[in-house]
CSV table of C-alpha atoms (C1' of nucleotides) in Angstrom, one decimal:
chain,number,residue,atom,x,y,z
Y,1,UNK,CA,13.7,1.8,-21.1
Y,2,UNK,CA,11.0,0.1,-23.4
Y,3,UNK,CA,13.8,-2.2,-24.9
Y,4,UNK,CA,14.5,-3.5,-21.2
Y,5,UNK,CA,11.3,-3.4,-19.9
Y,6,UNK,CA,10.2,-5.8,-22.9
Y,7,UNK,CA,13.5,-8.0,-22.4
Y,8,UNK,CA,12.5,-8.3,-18.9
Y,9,UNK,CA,8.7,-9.5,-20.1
Y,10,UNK,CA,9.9,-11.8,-22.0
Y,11,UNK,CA,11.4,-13.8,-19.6
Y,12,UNK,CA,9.0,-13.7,-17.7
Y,13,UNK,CA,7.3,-16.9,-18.4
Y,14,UNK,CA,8.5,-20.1,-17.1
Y,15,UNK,CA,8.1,-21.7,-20.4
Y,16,UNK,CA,10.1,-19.3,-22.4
Y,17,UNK,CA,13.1,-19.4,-19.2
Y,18,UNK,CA,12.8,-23.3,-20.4
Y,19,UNK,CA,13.5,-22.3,-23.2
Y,20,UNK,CA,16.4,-20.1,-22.7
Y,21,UNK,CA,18.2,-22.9,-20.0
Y,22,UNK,CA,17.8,-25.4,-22.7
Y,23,UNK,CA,19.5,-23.1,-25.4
Y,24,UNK,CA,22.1,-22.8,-23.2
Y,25,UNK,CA,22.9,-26.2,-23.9
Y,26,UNK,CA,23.4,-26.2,-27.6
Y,27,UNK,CA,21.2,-24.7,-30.5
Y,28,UNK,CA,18.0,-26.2,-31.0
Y,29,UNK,CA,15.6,-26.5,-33.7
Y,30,UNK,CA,11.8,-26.1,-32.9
Y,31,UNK,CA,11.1,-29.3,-33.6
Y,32,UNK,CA,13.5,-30.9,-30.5
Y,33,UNK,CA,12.0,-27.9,-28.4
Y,34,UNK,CA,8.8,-29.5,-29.1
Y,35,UNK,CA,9.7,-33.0,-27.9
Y,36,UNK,CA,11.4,-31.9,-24.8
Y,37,UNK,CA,9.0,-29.7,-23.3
Y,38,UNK,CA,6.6,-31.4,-24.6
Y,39,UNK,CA,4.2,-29.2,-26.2
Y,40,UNK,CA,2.1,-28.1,-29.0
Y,41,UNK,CA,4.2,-26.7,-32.0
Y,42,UNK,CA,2.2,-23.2,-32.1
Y,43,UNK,CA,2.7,-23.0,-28.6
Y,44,UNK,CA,6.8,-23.2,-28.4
Y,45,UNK,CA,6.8,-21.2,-31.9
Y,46,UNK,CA,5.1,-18.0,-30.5
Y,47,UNK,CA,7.0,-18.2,-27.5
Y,48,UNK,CA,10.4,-18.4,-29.7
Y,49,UNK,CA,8.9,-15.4,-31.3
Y,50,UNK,CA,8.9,-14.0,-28.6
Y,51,UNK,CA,12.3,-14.5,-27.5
Y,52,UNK,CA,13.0,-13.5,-31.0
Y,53,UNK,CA,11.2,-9.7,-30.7
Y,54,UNK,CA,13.2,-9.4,-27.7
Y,55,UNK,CA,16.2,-9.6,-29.2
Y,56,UNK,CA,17.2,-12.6,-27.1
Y,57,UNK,CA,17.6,-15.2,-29.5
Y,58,UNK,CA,18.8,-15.9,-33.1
Y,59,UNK,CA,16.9,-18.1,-36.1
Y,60,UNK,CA,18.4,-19.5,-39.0
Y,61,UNK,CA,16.8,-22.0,-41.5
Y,62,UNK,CA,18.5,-25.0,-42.4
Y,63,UNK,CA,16.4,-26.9,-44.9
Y,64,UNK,CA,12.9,-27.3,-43.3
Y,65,UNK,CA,14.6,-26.8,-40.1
Y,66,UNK,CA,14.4,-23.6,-38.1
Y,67,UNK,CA,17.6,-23.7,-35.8
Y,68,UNK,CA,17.2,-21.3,-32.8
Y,69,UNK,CA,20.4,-19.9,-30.4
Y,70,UNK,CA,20.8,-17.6,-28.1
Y,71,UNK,CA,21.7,-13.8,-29.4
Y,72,UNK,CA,25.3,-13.3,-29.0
Y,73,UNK,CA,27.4,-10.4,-29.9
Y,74,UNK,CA,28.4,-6.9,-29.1
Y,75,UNK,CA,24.6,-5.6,-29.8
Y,76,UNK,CA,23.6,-7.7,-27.2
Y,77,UNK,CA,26.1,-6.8,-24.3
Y,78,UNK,CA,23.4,-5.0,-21.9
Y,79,UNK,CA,21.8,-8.8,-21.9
Y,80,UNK,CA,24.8,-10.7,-20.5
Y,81,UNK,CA,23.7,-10.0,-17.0
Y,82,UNK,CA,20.4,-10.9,-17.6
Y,83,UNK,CA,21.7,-14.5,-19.1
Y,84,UNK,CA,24.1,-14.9,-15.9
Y,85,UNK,CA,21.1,-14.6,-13.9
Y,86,UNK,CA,19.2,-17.0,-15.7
Y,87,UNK,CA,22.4,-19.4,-15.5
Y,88,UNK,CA,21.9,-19.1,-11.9
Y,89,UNK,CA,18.6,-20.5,-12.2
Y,90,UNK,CA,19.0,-23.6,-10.0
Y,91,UNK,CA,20.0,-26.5,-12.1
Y,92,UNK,CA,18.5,-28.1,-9.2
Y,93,UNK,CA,15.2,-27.1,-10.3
Y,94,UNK,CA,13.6,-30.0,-10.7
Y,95,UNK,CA,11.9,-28.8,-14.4
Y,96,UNK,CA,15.4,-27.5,-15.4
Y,97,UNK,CA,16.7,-31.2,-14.2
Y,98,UNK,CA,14.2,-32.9,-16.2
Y,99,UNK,CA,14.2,-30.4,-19.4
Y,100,UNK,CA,17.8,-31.5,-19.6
Y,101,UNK,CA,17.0,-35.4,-19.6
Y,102,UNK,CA,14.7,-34.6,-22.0
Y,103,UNK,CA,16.7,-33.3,-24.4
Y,104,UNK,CA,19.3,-35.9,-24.2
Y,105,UNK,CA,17.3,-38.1,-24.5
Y,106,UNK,CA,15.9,-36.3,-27.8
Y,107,UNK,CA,19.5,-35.7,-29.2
Y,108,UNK,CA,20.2,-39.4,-28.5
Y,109,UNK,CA,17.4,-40.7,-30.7
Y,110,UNK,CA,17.9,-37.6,-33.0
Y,111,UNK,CA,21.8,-39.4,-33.8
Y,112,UNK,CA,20.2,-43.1,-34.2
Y,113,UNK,CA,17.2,-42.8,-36.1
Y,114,UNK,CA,16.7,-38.6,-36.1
Y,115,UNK,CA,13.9,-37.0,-34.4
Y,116,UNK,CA,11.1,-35.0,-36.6
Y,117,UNK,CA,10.7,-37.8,-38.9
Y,118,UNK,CA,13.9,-38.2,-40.5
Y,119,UNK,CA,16.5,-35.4,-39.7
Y,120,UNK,CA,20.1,-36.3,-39.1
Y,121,UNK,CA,22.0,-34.0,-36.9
Y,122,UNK,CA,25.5,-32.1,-38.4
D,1,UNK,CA,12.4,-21.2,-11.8
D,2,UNK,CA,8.3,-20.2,-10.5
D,3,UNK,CA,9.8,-17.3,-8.8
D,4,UNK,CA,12.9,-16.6,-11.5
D,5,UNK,CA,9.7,-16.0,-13.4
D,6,UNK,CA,8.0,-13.9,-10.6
D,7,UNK,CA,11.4,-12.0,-10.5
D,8,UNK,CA,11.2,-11.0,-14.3
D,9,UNK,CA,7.7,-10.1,-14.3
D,10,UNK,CA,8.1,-7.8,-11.7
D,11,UNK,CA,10.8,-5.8,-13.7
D,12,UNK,CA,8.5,-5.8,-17.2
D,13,UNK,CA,6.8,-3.0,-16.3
D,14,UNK,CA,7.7,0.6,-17.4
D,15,UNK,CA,6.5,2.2,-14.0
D,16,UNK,CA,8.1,-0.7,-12.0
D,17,UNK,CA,11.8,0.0,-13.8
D,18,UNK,CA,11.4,3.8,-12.7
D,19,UNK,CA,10.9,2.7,-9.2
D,20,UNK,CA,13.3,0.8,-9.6
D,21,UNK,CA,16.1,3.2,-10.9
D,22,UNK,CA,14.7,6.0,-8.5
D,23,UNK,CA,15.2,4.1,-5.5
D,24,UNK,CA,19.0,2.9,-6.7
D,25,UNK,CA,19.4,6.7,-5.6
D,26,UNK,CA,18.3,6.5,-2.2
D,27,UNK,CA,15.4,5.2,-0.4
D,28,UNK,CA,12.1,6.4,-1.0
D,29,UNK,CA,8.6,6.7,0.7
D,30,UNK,CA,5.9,6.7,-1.8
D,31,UNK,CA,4.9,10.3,-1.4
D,32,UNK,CA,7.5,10.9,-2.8
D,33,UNK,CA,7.3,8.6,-5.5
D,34,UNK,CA,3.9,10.1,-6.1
D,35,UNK,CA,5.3,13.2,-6.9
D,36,UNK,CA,8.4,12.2,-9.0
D,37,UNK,CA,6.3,9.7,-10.8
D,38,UNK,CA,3.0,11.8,-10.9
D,39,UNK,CA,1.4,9.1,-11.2
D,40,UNK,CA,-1.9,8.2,-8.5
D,41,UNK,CA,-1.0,6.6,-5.0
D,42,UNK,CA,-2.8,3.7,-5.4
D,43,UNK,CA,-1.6,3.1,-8.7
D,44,UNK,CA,2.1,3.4,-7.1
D,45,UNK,CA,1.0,1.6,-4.0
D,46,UNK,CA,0.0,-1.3,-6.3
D,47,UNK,CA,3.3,-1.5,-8.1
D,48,UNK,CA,5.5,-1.1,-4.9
D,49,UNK,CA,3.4,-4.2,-4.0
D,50,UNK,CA,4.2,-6.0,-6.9
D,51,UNK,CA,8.2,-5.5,-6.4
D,52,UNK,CA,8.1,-6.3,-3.0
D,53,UNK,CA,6.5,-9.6,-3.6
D,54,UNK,CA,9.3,-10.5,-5.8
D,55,UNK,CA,11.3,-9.7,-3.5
D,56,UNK,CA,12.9,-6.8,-5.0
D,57,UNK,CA,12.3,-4.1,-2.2
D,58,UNK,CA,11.7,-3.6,1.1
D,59,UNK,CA,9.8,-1.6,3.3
D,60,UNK,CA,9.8,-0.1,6.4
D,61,UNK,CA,7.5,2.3,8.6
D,62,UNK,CA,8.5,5.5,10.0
D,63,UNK,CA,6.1,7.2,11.1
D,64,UNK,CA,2.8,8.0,8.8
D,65,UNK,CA,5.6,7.1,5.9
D,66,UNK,CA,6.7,3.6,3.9
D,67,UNK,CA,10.0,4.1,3.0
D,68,UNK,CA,11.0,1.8,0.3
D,69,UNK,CA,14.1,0.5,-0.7
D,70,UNK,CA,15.9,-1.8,-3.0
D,71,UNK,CA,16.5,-5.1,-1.3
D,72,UNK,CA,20.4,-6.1,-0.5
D,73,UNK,CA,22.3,-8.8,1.0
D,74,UNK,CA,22.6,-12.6,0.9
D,75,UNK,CA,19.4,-13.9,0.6
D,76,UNK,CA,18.8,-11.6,-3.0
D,77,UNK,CA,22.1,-12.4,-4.2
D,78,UNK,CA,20.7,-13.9,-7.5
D,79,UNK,CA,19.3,-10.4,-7.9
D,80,UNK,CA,22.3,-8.9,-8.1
D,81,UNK,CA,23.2,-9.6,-11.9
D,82,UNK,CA,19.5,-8.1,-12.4
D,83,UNK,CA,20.3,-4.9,-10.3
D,84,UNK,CA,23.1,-4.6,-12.7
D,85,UNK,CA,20.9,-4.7,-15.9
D,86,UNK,CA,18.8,-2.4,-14.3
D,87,UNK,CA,22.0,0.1,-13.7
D,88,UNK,CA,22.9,-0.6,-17.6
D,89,UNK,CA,19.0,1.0,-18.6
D,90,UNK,CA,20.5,4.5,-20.3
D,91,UNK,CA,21.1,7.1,-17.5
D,92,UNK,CA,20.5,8.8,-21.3
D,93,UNK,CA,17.0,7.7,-21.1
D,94,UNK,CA,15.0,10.4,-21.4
D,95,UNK,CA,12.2,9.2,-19.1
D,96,UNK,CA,15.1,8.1,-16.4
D,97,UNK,CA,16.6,11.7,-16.6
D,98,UNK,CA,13.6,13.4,-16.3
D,99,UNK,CA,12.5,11.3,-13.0
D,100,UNK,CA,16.1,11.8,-11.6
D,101,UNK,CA,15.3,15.5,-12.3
D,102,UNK,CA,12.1,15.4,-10.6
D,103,UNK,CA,13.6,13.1,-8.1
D,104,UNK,CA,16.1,16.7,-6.9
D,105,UNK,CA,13.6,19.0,-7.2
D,106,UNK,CA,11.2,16.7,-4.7
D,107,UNK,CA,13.9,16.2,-2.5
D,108,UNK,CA,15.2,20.4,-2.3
D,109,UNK,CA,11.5,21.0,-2.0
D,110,UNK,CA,11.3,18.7,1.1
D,111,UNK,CA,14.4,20.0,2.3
D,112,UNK,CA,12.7,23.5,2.4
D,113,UNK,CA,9.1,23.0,3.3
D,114,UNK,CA,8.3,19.3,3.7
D,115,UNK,CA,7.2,17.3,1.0
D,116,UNK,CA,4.2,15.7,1.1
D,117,UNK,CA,2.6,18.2,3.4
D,118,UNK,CA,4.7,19.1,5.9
D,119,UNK,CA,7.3,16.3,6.7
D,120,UNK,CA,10.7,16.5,7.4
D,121,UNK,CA,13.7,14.5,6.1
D,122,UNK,CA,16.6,13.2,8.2
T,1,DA,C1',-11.7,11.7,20.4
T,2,DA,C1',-12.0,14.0,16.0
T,3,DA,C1',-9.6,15.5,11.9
T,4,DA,C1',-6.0,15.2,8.7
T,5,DT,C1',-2.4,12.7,6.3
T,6,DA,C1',-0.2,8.6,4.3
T,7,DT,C1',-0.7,4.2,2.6
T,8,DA,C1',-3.1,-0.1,1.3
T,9,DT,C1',-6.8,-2.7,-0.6
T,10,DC,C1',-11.1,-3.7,-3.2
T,11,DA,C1',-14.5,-3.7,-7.0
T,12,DA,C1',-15.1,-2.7,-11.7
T,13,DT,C1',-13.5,-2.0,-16.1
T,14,DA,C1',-10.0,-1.9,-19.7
T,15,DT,C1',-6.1,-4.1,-21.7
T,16,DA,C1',-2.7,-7.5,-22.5
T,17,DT,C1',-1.2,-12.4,-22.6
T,18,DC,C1',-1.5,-17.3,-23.2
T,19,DT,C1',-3.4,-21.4,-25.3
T,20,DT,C1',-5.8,-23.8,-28.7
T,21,DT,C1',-7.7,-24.8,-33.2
T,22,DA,C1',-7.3,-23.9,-37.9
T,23,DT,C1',-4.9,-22.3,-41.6
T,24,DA,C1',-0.9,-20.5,-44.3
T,25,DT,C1',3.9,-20.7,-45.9
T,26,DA,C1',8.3,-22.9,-46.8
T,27,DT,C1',11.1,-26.7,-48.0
T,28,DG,C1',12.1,-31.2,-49.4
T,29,DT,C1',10.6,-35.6,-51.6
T,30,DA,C1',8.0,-39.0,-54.5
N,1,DT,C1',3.2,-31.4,-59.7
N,2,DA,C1',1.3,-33.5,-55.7
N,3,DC,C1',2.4,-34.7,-51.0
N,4,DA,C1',4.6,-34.7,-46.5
N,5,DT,C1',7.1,-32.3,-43.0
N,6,DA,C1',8.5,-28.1,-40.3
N,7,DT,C1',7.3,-23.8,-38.9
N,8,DA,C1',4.6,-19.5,-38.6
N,9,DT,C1',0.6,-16.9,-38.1
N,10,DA,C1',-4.3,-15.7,-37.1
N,11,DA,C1',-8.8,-15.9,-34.8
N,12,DA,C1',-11.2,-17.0,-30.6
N,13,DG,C1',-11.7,-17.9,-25.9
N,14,DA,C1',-9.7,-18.1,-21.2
N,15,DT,C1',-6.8,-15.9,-17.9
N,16,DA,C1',-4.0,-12.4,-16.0
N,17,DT,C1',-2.6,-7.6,-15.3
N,18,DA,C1',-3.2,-2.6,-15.0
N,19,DT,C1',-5.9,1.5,-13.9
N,20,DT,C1',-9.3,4.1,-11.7
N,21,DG,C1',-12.5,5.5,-8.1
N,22,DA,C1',-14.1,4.4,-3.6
N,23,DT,C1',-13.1,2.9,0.8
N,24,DA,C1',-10.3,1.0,4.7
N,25,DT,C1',-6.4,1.2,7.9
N,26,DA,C1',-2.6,3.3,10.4
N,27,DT,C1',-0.5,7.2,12.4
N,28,DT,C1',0.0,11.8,13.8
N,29,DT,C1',-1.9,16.3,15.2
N,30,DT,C1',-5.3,19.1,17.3
DNA sequence: AAAATATATCAATATATCTTTATATATGTA
DNA sequence: TACATATATAAAGATATATTGATATATTTT
């Protein structure tokens, strides 16, 4: 009841749905969350924490990298629904449209000359 | 996306996901809510007021009563996968069994003698 | 019309949430 | 070891939300 009412709060902020419709896409580290939605880096990292608390998504460091992804699994079945119905989120939406350009643009410039500096991407 | 986010905050409140599950039983007026929640009316008031701006609920006047219910049909159909979350919130929740408990005894007691001073039921 | 009941709304206060600025931690590199 | 980069966390102020107590509105009953 808690669980669900605190999975429900935390999508319940435009910036953190960004979020979630651009994990969608692929995993993302913080640093290419930063450049699409273009904000401040203690702003996207509390709301990843967030997501995080929520059980939502996953973390895992990769160097100085902090890779987030959507939470996956068996543990996490009662959240499938929820994710469809962020899915149906209109891709129309003319944020969601632009988020998306954004981050290929980002992921194109990350495979030429990497984004955050000087990251190459796996 | 603005009112994805609308949607979600309605549903990340505690009270709000009782209304919620209590009126997946049958419609309610807020008497009667009053008494399963025992909770103040204005405090319910505000809440129902809160769900029905997102859309979640209607409501209709009989009377001196609101009934409330859970809002159905084709223009909600992007609530649907959210209805269905809601279902998945334990039925072996205590707080959800207790209000479904509560939810009986209000409705025998109307049956009998009116709830809510002295109103009937259909 | 007056009284009673059911519900909604408002004003005030308490509490939580978001954003920013500053700082801390972790990792890699010179 | 010192420095730079990536991320996290904390403190402070701004904004939003929730609760309560009082009052307003709608409807029925007398």
């Amino acid at each position: 009841m808690k669980k669900t009412a605190q999975i429900f709060q935390a999508l319940s902020d435009e910036t953190r749905l960004r979020v979630m419709k651009l994990l969608q896409e692929r995993e993302l580290c913080v640093c290419e969350l930063i450049q699409v939605l273009e904000m401040s880096q203690p702003r996207i990292s509390r709301h990843l924490s967030v997501l995080k608390n929520a059980g939502l998504v996953n973390d895992r460091r990769e160097g100085k990298w902090v890779y987030y992804s959507l939470k996956k699994g068996a543990e996490n079945d009662d959240v499938k629904p929820i994710l469809e119905t962020i899915s149906l989120v209109a891709n129309d939406d003319s944020v969601v449209r632009n988020d998306n350009k954004n981050l290929k643009k980002a992921v194109r410039l990350s495979e030429i000359e990497g984004c955050c500096s000087s990251r190459k991407r796996g």
